[in-house]
Amino acid sequence: MLKKKINRKNILNFLICIFPLSFIFGNLIINIEIVLISLLGIFIYKSNIFFFDNKKIIIVLFSFFLLLVISTTLYHNFNLESSQVIKSVLFIRYFIFFLVVGTVVKNQDFNFKYFSLTCFLITIFLSVDIIFQNYVGVSLFGYNQHTNHNSSVFRDELIAGGYIQKFCLIGLIFLTFISNKFSRILLYISFSIFILGIGIFFSGNRMPFILFLISIIISLIFVKKYRTIIFISLSSLLVFLMILLNNNSVIKKKYISFFSNSIYIAKILKNEIKNDFKESDVLNTPGSGHGVIFSSALYTWLEKPVLGRGIKSFGITCRANQFIFIPNKTKYEGKKNRSCAPHPHNYYLEILNDTGLVGLILLIVFIIFISVKNINFYRGKNFEYKIINYILILTLLTEFIPLRSSGSFFSTGNASFIFFLMGMIINLQKTKDYN
């Protein structure tokens, strides 16, 4: 019986370890992974998945999921057959997924070494493949390069840089396991940061690259033991990229436009808040066009600010308001800066639209609580534990940098990644192996 139980836990750990790999194969495989991990976890731990030290904070998170269902149901007039209502109910699978992952960590059945190894191997391979694709024109698997983007195994989905940025820091945890010699660890970290940075840069995904740099800079400040090598790695990366930018006008122009667009977004949001709209806000939309989408999302949120309209409501609402951007033609009662998209391209604006201010507060309270709790516990523990704790919290907080552009919070990829991180973080202090 004990052997069977151990085997089941080994299978569960294997599924968790290959979880990062599922993102490469798409939403179907991610959902299959979530279902398998959740069902096997419930089968092994049974009602124990509901036992947490601080039940109140778990109730806070569950309230967020419950609010999502309530908001969606209210907005769709209690039509339980509505596809949106069904989606909101199915979204609760991420809460169960969170509980199972948290229980695996709590019971010390989570193998951080092998999980971080998976993250490390995949992100390093993708980075090398992207570099190869950038200079050769095709990836190692024969996939063609896109204009201004290298997507490696993701092919037509231009998300390779975002994937590397999400999982690379967790992958770096593995380097602390593989050698007792400090000098070797420093060499491995230096080389890895450089390769990962170049890979994200050549992917063409600018926001993930900025987030990667922010993460490394924050690490430079707080990880004292590796501060020198992080500084050298970051400096080498930046020098290399400066030389590259000075010799490549296309890439240089692309990154200059990124910062110009950021200034434009700040300007148009300022106009939205002040209710001061100018014709130029619509007639000249530089860069990604996220500015007018953010502005539209603020407008639609303020129509139902408390509870929102339910899951993935922005795309429906903006179409209903005819927020279709057509320069020189479209006018919306004097409000010039409007555009439509499936989602607002910002977690905060999307959560506000879908669950209102109440939902955003619930989620932020939960994130702050588990982060502060672990940061306080982090003091005085051994270095390996500190690194795991620090990396997981930094990765989660980076996801929620307020003004960043992003995919949909409620998408399969982002939701599974975020609630997976939360599950690991909330019970990390229970892992005695690092005490």
mmCIF file of N, CA and C in Angstrom, residues 138-254:
data_model
loop_
_atom_site.group_PDB
_atom_site.id
_atom_site.type_symbol
_atom_site.label_atom_id
_atom_site.label_comp_id
_atom_site.label_asym_id
_atom_site.label_seq_id
_atom_site.Cartn_x
_atom_site.Cartn_y
_atom_site.Cartn_z
ATOM 1 N N VAL A 138 15.903 30.291 -39.739
ATOM 2 C CA VAL A 138 15.028 29.180 -39.346
ATOM 3 C C VAL A 138 15.502 28.640 -38.000
ATOM 4 N N SER A 139 14.576 28.043 -37.250
ATOM 5 C CA SER A 139 14.936 27.473 -35.957
ATOM 6 C C SER A 139 15.592 26.111 -36.156
ATOM 7 N N LEU A 140 16.035 25.515 -35.072
ATOM 8 C CA LEU A 140 16.657 24.188 -35.140
ATOM 9 C C LEU A 140 15.684 23.135 -35.638
ATOM 10 N N PHE A 141 14.376 23.399 -35.483
ATOM 11 C CA PHE A 141 13.344 22.487 -35.971
ATOM 12 C C PHE A 141 12.831 22.880 -37.357
ATOM 13 N N GLY A 142 13.443 23.900 -37.949
ATOM 14 C CA GLY A 142 13.069 24.296 -39.301
ATOM 15 C C GLY A 142 11.950 25.305 -39.403
ATOM 16 N N TYR A 143 11.541 25.908 -38.271
ATOM 17 C CA TYR A 143 10.462 26.905 -38.306
ATOM 18 C C TYR A 143 11.023 28.252 -38.759
ATOM 19 N N ASN A 144 10.315 28.901 -39.673
ATOM 20 C CA ASN A 144 10.797 30.147 -40.252
ATOM 21 C C ASN A 144 10.705 31.322 -39.286
ATOM 22 N N GLN A 145 11.590 32.258 -39.500
ATOM 23 C CA GLN A 145 11.607 33.489 -38.724
ATOM 24 C C GLN A 145 10.460 34.395 -39.165
ATOM 25 N N HIS A 146 9.838 35.103 -38.210
ATOM 26 C CA HIS A 146 8.806 36.084 -38.531
ATOM 27 C C HIS A 146 9.442 37.468 -38.628
ATOM 28 N N THR A 147 8.753 38.377 -39.253
ATOM 29 C CA THR A 147 9.255 39.739 -39.338
ATOM 30 C C THR A 147 9.402 40.339 -37.938
ATOM 31 N N ASN A 148 10.618 40.696 -37.584
ATOM 32 C CA ASN A 148 10.930 41.304 -36.280
ATOM 33 C C ASN A 148 10.680 40.383 -35.085
ATOM 34 N N HIS A 149 10.378 39.121 -35.320
ATOM 35 C CA HIS A 149 10.138 38.182 -34.225
ATOM 36 C C HIS A 149 10.775 36.824 -34.526
ATOM 37 N N ASN A 150 11.256 36.189 -33.461
ATOM 38 C CA ASN A 150 11.725 34.806 -33.532
ATOM 39 C C ASN A 150 10.955 34.021 -32.482
ATOM 40 N N SER A 151 10.189 33.035 -32.924
ATOM 41 C CA SER A 151 9.268 32.362 -32.014
ATOM 42 C C SER A 151 9.656 30.931 -31.682
ATOM 43 N N SER A 152 10.745 30.416 -32.298
ATOM 44 C CA SER A 152 11.223 29.063 -32.006
ATOM 45 C C SER A 152 10.094 28.038 -32.162
ATOM 46 N N VAL A 153 9.903 27.168 -31.178
ATOM 47 C CA VAL A 153 8.911 26.095 -31.276
ATOM 48 C C VAL A 153 7.470 26.597 -31.188
ATOM 49 N N PHE A 154 7.279 27.867 -30.829
ATOM 50 C CA PHE A 154 5.930 28.407 -30.744
ATOM 51 C C PHE A 154 5.378 28.789 -32.122
ATOM 52 N N ARG A 155 6.227 28.751 -33.122
ATOM 53 C CA ARG A 155 5.849 28.964 -34.514
ATOM 54 C C ARG A 155 5.097 30.274 -34.728
ATOM 55 N N ASP A 156 3.793 30.226 -35.015
ATOM 56 C CA ASP A 156 3.029 31.436 -35.340
ATOM 57 C C ASP A 156 2.611 32.233 -34.109
ATOM 58 N N GLU A 157 2.760 31.646 -32.925
ATOM 59 C CA GLU A 157 2.464 32.377 -31.688
ATOM 60 C C GLU A 157 3.727 33.114 -31.246
ATOM 61 N N LEU A 158 3.654 34.420 -31.243
ATOM 62 C CA LEU A 158 4.841 35.234 -30.951
ATOM 63 C C LEU A 158 4.970 35.473 -29.444
ATOM 64 N N ILE A 159 5.173 34.385 -28.719
ATOM 65 C CA ILE A 159 5.173 34.459 -27.248
ATOM 66 C C ILE A 159 6.420 33.835 -26.622
ATOM 67 N N ALA A 160 7.409 33.523 -27.437
ATOM 68 C CA ALA A 160 8.595 32.824 -26.919
ATOM 69 C C ALA A 160 9.306 33.630 -25.838
ATOM 70 N N GLY A 161 9.449 34.935 -26.055
ATOM 71 C CA GLY A 161 10.110 35.783 -25.065
ATOM 72 C C GLY A 161 9.356 35.832 -23.750
ATOM 73 N N GLY A 162 8.026 35.889 -23.834
ATOM 74 C CA GLY A 162 7.211 35.891 -22.624
ATOM 75 C C GLY A 162 7.330 34.601 -21.850
ATOM 76 N N TYR A 163 7.403 33.487 -22.565
ATOM 77 C CA TYR A 163 7.564 32.185 -21.906
ATOM 78 C C TYR A 163 8.903 32.122 -21.169
ATOM 79 N N ILE A 164 9.973 32.519 -21.846
ATOM 80 C CA ILE A 164 11.300 32.479 -21.210
ATOM 81 C C ILE A 164 11.326 33.372 -19.981
ATOM 82 N N GLN A 165 10.756 34.565 -20.112
ATOM 83 C CA GLN A 165 10.748 35.501 -18.985
ATOM 84 C C GLN A 165 10.003 34.939 -17.782
ATOM 85 N N LYS A 166 8.910 34.230 -18.028
ATOM 86 C CA LYS A 166 8.120 33.664 -16.935
ATOM 87 C C LYS A 166 8.873 32.581 -16.179
ATOM 88 N N PHE A 167 9.545 31.688 -16.899
ATOM 89 C CA PHE A 167 10.108 30.493 -16.273
ATOM 90 C C PHE A 167 11.624 30.544 -16.034
ATOM 91 N N CYS A 168 12.317 31.546 -16.588
ATOM 92 C CA CYS A 168 13.786 31.507 -16.529
ATOM 93 C C CYS A 168 14.345 31.678 -15.122
ATOM 94 N N LEU A 169 13.735 32.563 -14.316
ATOM 95 C CA LEU A 169 14.261 32.762 -12.963
ATOM 96 C C LEU A 169 14.099 31.500 -12.117
ATOM 97 N N ILE A 170 12.964 30.822 -12.297
ATOM 98 C CA ILE A 170 12.762 29.554 -11.583
ATOM 99 C C ILE A 170 13.803 28.547 -12.043
ATOM 100 N N GLY A 171 14.127 28.568 -13.336
ATOM 101 C CA GLY A 171 15.160 27.676 -13.866
ATOM 102 C C GLY A 171 16.521 27.933 -13.252
ATOM 103 N N LEU A 172 16.816 29.191 -12.947
ATOM 104 C CA LEU A 172 18.117 29.525 -12.354
ATOM 105 C C LEU A 172 18.283 28.933 -10.960
ATOM 106 N N ILE A 173 17.156 28.600 -10.293
ATOM 107 C CA ILE A 173 17.233 27.946 -8.979
ATOM 108 C C ILE A 173 18.032 26.648 -9.088
ATOM 109 N N PHE A 174 17.876 25.949 -10.217
ATOM 110 C CA PHE A 174 18.545 24.659 -10.400
ATOM 111 C C PHE A 174 20.056 24.771 -10.270
ATOM 112 N N LEU A 175 20.611 25.913 -10.675
ATOM 113 C CA LEU A 175 22.064 26.076 -10.648
ATOM 114 C C LEU A 175 22.626 26.027 -9.235
ATOM 115 N N THR A 176 21.806 26.332 -8.232
ATOM 116 C CA THR A 176 22.271 26.272 -6.846
ATOM 117 C C THR A 176 22.349 24.834 -6.331
ATOM 118 N N PHE A 177 21.737 23.885 -7.080
ATOM 119 C CA PHE A 177 21.728 22.484 -6.663
ATOM 120 C C PHE A 177 22.883 21.668 -7.246
ATOM 121 N N ILE A 178 23.460 22.126 -8.369
ATOM 122 C CA ILE A 178 24.307 21.226 -9.156
ATOM 123 C C ILE A 178 25.777 21.207 -8.762
ATOM 124 N N SER A 179 26.197 22.125 -7.910
ATOM 125 C CA SER A 179 27.613 22.135 -7.536
ATOM 126 C C SER A 179 27.792 22.726 -6.151
ATOM 127 N N ASN A 180 28.781 22.194 -5.437
ATOM 128 C CA ASN A 180 29.144 22.739 -4.128
ATOM 129 C C ASN A 180 30.192 23.834 -4.249
ATOM 130 N N LYS A 181 30.760 23.956 -5.443
ATOM 131 C CA LYS A 181 31.801 24.961 -5.660
ATOM 132 C C LYS A 181 31.161 26.283 -6.066
ATOM 133 N N PHE A 182 31.375 27.272 -5.235
ATOM 134 C CA PHE A 182 30.766 28.574 -5.447
ATOM 135 C C PHE A 182 31.200 29.197 -6.775
ATOM 136 N N SER A 183 32.460 29.003 -7.137
ATOM 137 C CA SER A 183 32.985 29.581 -8.378
ATOM 138 C C SER A 183 32.274 29.016 -9.606
ATOM 139 N N ARG A 184 31.950 27.724 -9.557
ATOM 140 C CA ARG A 184 31.238 27.106 -10.686
ATOM 141 C C ARG A 184 29.816 27.636 -10.800
ATOM 142 N N ILE A 185 29.168 27.774 -9.661
ATOM 143 C CA ILE A 185 27.804 28.305 -9.659
ATOM 144 C C ILE A 185 27.787 29.704 -10.262
ATOM 145 N N LEU A 186 28.775 30.533 -9.890
ATOM 146 C CA LEU A 186 28.864 31.886 -10.426
ATOM 147 C C LEU A 186 29.033 31.867 -11.941
ATOM 148 N N LEU A 187 29.858 30.957 -12.437
ATOM 149 C CA LEU A 187 30.089 30.843 -13.881
ATOM 150 C C LEU A 187 28.803 30.432 -14.598
ATOM 151 N N TYR A 188 28.109 29.454 -14.035
ATOM 152 C CA TYR A 188 26.868 28.979 -14.648
ATOM 153 C C TYR A 188 25.808 30.082 -14.679
ATOM 154 N N ILE A 189 25.682 30.804 -13.563
ATOM 155 C CA ILE A 189 24.690 31.877 -13.487
ATOM 156 C C ILE A 189 25.006 32.978 -14.496
ATOM 157 N N SER A 190 26.263 33.353 -14.570
ATOM 158 C CA SER A 190 26.687 34.414 -15.487
ATOM 159 C C SER A 190 26.359 34.058 -16.931
ATOM 160 N N PHE A 191 26.737 32.855 -17.324
ATOM 161 C CA PHE A 191 26.493 32.405 -18.687
ATOM 162 C C PHE A 191 24.995 32.317 -18.975
ATOM 163 N N SER A 192 24.238 31.802 -18.015
ATOM 164 C CA SER A 192 22.796 31.605 -18.206
ATOM 165 C C SER A 192 22.055 32.927 -18.348
ATOM 166 N N ILE A 193 22.378 33.894 -17.485
ATOM 167 C CA ILE A 193 21.711 35.199 -17.563
ATOM 168 C C ILE A 193 21.970 35.845 -18.919
ATOM 169 N N PHE A 194 23.194 35.728 -19.388
ATOM 170 C CA PHE A 194 23.558 36.320 -20.681
ATOM 171 C C PHE A 194 22.767 35.671 -21.821
ATOM 172 N N ILE A 195 22.738 34.338 -21.859
ATOM 173 C CA ILE A 195 22.033 33.616 -22.926
ATOM 174 C C ILE A 195 20.535 33.872 -22.869
ATOM 175 N N LEU A 196 19.970 33.831 -21.670
ATOM 176 C CA LEU A 196 18.529 34.069 -21.508
ATOM 177 C C LEU A 196 18.151 35.482 -21.953
ATOM 178 N N GLY A 197 18.961 36.457 -21.572
ATOM 179 C CA GLY A 197 18.700 37.845 -21.949
ATOM 180 C C GLY A 197 18.741 38.044 -23.456
ATOM 181 N N ILE A 198 19.746 37.462 -24.099
ATOM 182 C CA ILE A 198 19.863 37.568 -25.557
ATOM 183 C C ILE A 198 18.683 36.869 -26.232
ATOM 184 N N GLY A 199 18.294 35.704 -25.687
ATOM 185 C CA GLY A 199 17.167 34.966 -26.249
ATOM 186 C C GLY A 199 15.877 35.765 -26.207
ATOM 187 N N ILE A 200 15.591 36.379 -25.054
ATOM 188 C CA ILE A 200 14.368 37.179 -24.923
ATOM 189 C C ILE A 200 14.425 38.392 -25.841
ATOM 190 N N PHE A 201 15.596 39.007 -25.920
ATOM 191 C CA PHE A 201 15.778 40.189 -26.769
ATOM 192 C C PHE A 201 15.500 39.860 -28.233
ATOM 193 N N PHE A 202 16.084 38.774 -28.724
ATOM 194 C CA PHE A 202 15.913 38.394 -30.129
ATOM 195 C C PHE A 202 14.522 37.821 -30.426
ATOM 196 N N SER A 203 13.785 37.469 -29.391
ATOM 197 C CA SER A 203 12.412 36.983 -29.627
ATOM 198 C C SER A 203 11.544 38.088 -30.221
ATOM 199 N N GLY A 204 11.920 39.330 -29.953
ATOM 200 C CA GLY A 204 11.139 40.462 -30.441
ATOM 201 C C GLY A 204 10.038 40.886 -29.501
ATOM 202 N N ASN A 205 9.909 40.190 -28.371
ATOM 203 C CA ASN A 205 8.891 40.544 -27.363
ATOM 204 C C ASN A 205 9.490 41.563 -26.404
ATOM 205 N N ARG A 206 9.153 42.811 -26.601
ATOM 206 C CA ARG A 206 9.830 43.888 -25.872
ATOM 207 C C ARG A 206 9.457 43.953 -24.389
ATOM 208 N N MET A 207 8.180 43.799 -24.066
ATOM 209 C CA MET A 207 7.784 43.868 -22.668
ATOM 210 C C MET A 207 8.428 42.763 -21.831
ATOM 211 N N PRO A 208 8.438 41.497 -22.281
ATOM 212 C CA PRO A 208 9.147 40.465 -21.514
ATOM 213 C C PRO A 208 10.619 40.791 -21.301
ATOM 214 N N PHE A 209 11.255 41.423 -22.288
ATOM 215 C CA PHE A 209 12.664 41.783 -22.119
ATOM 216 C C PHE A 209 12.821 42.843 -21.033
ATOM 217 N N ILE A 210 11.937 43.839 -21.025
ATOM 218 C CA ILE A 210 11.987 44.872 -19.984
ATOM 219 C C ILE A 210 11.741 44.249 -18.608
ATOM 220 N N LEU A 211 10.778 43.328 -18.531
ATOM 221 C CA LEU A 211 10.483 42.651 -17.261
ATOM 222 C C LEU A 211 11.669 41.809 -16.806
ATOM 223 N N PHE A 212 12.355 41.178 -17.745
ATOM 224 C CA PHE A 212 13.555 40.395 -17.423
ATOM 225 C C PHE A 212 14.626 41.302 -16.823
ATOM 226 N N LEU A 213 14.852 42.451 -17.450
ATOM 227 C CA LEU A 213 15.848 43.391 -16.932
ATOM 228 C C LEU A 213 15.465 43.887 -15.541
ATOM 229 N N ILE A 214 14.192 44.184 -15.344
ATOM 230 C CA ILE A 214 13.722 44.633 -14.023
ATOM 231 C C ILE A 214 13.993 43.561 -12.968
ATOM 232 N N SER A 215 13.704 42.294 -13.314
ATOM 233 C CA SER A 215 13.923 41.184 -12.378
ATOM 234 C C SER A 215 15.399 41.040 -12.024
ATOM 235 N N ILE A 216 16.260 41.158 -13.014
ATOM 236 C CA ILE A 216 17.698 41.022 -12.770
ATOM 237 C C ILE A 216 18.218 42.177 -11.922
ATOM 238 N N ILE A 217 17.735 43.382 -12.199
ATOM 239 C CA ILE A 217 18.161 44.556 -11.425
ATOM 240 C C ILE A 217 17.718 44.428 -9.968
ATOM 241 N N ILE A 218 16.476 43.972 -9.754
ATOM 242 C CA ILE A 218 15.992 43.762 -8.385
ATOM 243 C C ILE A 218 16.825 42.677 -7.696
ATOM 244 N N SER A 219 17.185 41.640 -8.421
ATOM 245 C CA SER A 219 18.031 40.574 -7.876
ATOM 246 C C SER A 219 19.396 41.121 -7.485
ATOM 247 N N LEU A 220 19.898 42.035 -8.298
ATOM 248 C CA LEU A 220 21.179 42.673 -8.015
ATOM 249 C C LEU A 220 21.158 43.384 -6.666
ATOM 250 N N ILE A 221 20.010 43.935 -6.333
ATOM 251 C CA ILE A 221 19.868 44.678 -5.078
ATOM 252 C C ILE A 221 19.727 43.751 -3.874
ATOM 253 N N PHE A 222 18.940 42.690 -4.025
ATOM 254 C CA PHE A 222 18.549 41.891 -2.864
ATOM 255 C C PHE A 222 19.326 40.585 -2.676
ATOM 256 N N VAL A 223 19.917 40.036 -3.727
ATOM 257 C CA VAL A 223 20.664 38.783 -3.580
ATOM 258 C C VAL A 223 22.149 39.119 -3.405
ATOM 259 N N LYS A 224 22.546 39.360 -2.180
ATOM 260 C CA LYS A 224 23.895 39.839 -1.894
ATOM 261 C C LYS A 224 24.971 38.829 -2.272
ATOM 262 N N LYS A 225 24.690 37.565 -2.067
ATOM 263 C CA LYS A 225 25.697 36.533 -2.302
ATOM 264 C C LYS A 225 26.141 36.485 -3.760
ATOM 265 N N TYR A 226 25.206 36.764 -4.681
ATOM 266 C CA TYR A 226 25.514 36.703 -6.105
ATOM 267 C C TYR A 226 25.563 38.086 -6.750
ATOM 268 N N ARG A 227 25.653 39.114 -5.938
ATOM 269 C CA ARG A 227 25.555 40.483 -6.455
ATOM 270 C C ARG A 227 26.627 40.793 -7.492
ATOM 271 N N THR A 228 27.848 40.398 -7.233
ATOM 272 C CA THR A 228 28.954 40.715 -8.158
ATOM 273 C C THR A 228 28.750 40.061 -9.508
ATOM 274 N N ILE A 229 28.415 38.771 -9.508
ATOM 275 C CA ILE A 229 28.270 38.064 -10.778
ATOM 276 C C ILE A 229 27.023 38.520 -11.529
ATOM 277 N N ILE A 230 25.970 38.885 -10.807
ATOM 278 C CA ILE A 230 24.766 39.411 -11.466
ATOM 279 C C ILE A 230 25.088 40.740 -12.134
ATOM 280 N N PHE A 231 25.873 41.567 -11.437
ATOM 281 C CA PHE A 231 26.279 42.858 -12.004
ATOM 282 C C PHE A 231 27.111 42.671 -13.262
ATOM 283 N N ILE A 232 28.067 41.749 -13.209
ATOM 284 C CA ILE A 232 28.917 41.485 -14.374
ATOM 285 C C ILE A 232 28.089 40.942 -15.542
ATOM 286 N N SER A 233 27.172 40.025 -15.241
ATOM 287 C CA SER A 233 26.318 39.436 -16.280
ATOM 288 C C SER A 233 25.422 40.493 -16.918
ATOM 289 N N LEU A 234 24.802 41.315 -16.072
ATOM 290 C CA LEU A 234 23.918 42.361 -16.568
ATOM 291 C C LEU A 234 24.686 43.387 -17.392
ATOM 292 N N SER A 235 25.858 43.764 -16.913
ATOM 293 C CA SER A 235 26.685 44.741 -17.636
ATOM 294 C C SER A 235 27.111 44.195 -18.994
ATOM 295 N N SER A 236 27.540 42.928 -19.014
ATOM 296 C CA SER A 236 27.965 42.300 -20.275
ATOM 297 C C SER A 236 26.808 42.240 -21.261
ATOM 298 N N LEU A 237 25.638 41.894 -20.753
ATOM 299 C CA LEU A 237 24.450 41.809 -21.601
ATOM 300 C C LEU A 237 24.112 43.174 -22.193
ATOM 301 N N LEU A 238 24.111 44.198 -21.357
ATOM 302 C CA LEU A 238 23.740 45.535 -21.818
ATOM 303 C C LEU A 238 24.759 46.096 -22.802
ATOM 304 N N VAL A 239 26.046 45.847 -22.555
ATOM 305 C CA VAL A 239 27.091 46.306 -23.485
ATOM 306 C C VAL A 239 26.920 45.633 -24.843
ATOM 307 N N PHE A 240 26.688 44.322 -24.821
ATOM 308 C CA PHE A 240 26.484 43.577 -26.065
ATOM 309 C C PHE A 240 25.285 44.122 -26.837
ATOM 310 N N LEU A 241 24.201 44.394 -26.127
ATOM 311 C CA LEU A 241 22.982 44.866 -26.780
ATOM 312 C C LEU A 241 23.135 46.299 -27.290
ATOM 313 N N MET A 242 23.894 47.123 -26.583
ATOM 314 C CA MET A 242 24.142 48.488 -27.054
ATOM 315 C C MET A 242 24.922 48.467 -28.363
ATOM 316 N N ILE A 243 25.911 47.597 -28.428
ATOM 317 C CA ILE A 243 26.688 47.453 -29.678
ATOM 318 C C ILE A 243 25.783 46.959 -30.799
ATOM 319 N N LEU A 244 24.935 45.993 -30.462
ATOM 320 C CA LEU A 244 24.006 45.432 -31.447
ATOM 321 C C LEU A 244 23.035 46.494 -31.953
ATOM 322 N N LEU A 245 22.476 47.291 -31.052
ATOM 323 C CA LEU A 245 21.511 48.316 -31.430
ATOM 324 C C LEU A 245 22.141 49.391 -32.310
ATOM 325 N N ASN A 246 23.374 49.731 -32.010
ATOM 326 C CA ASN A 246 24.064 50.754 -32.804
ATOM 327 C C ASN A 246 24.387 50.281 -34.215
ATOM 328 N N ASN A 247 24.360 48.969 -34.412
ATOM 329 C CA ASN A 247 24.673 48.408 -35.735
ATOM 330 C C ASN A 247 23.453 47.808 -36.426
ATOM 331 N N ASN A 248 22.284 47.966 -35.825
ATOM 332 C CA ASN A 248 21.065 47.433 -36.412
ATOM 333 C C ASN A 248 19.953 48.459 -36.241
ATOM 334 N N SER A 249 19.723 49.239 -37.296
ATOM 335 C CA SER A 249 18.755 50.340 -37.210
ATOM 336 C C SER A 249 17.321 49.848 -37.038
ATOM 337 N N VAL A 250 17.007 48.650 -37.554
ATOM 338 C CA VAL A 250 15.643 48.124 -37.448
ATOM 339 C C VAL A 250 15.287 47.828 -36.000
ATOM 340 N N ILE A 251 16.168 47.089 -35.316
ATOM 341 C CA ILE A 251 15.917 46.752 -33.911
ATOM 342 C C ILE A 251 15.954 48.008 -33.049
ATOM 343 N N LYS A 252 16.893 48.905 -33.359
ATOM 344 C CA LYS A 252 17.011 50.146 -32.605
ATOM 345 C C LYS A 252 15.729 50.967 -32.707
ATOM 346 N N LYS A 253 15.193 51.067 -33.906
ATOM 347 C CA LYS A 253 13.958 51.816 -34.122
ATOM 348 C C LYS A 253 12.794 51.177 -33.374
ATOM 349 N N LYS A 254 12.787 49.839 -33.350
ATOM 350 C CA LYS A 254 11.706 49.112 -32.669
ATOM 351 C C LYS A 254 11.695 49.412 -31.176
#
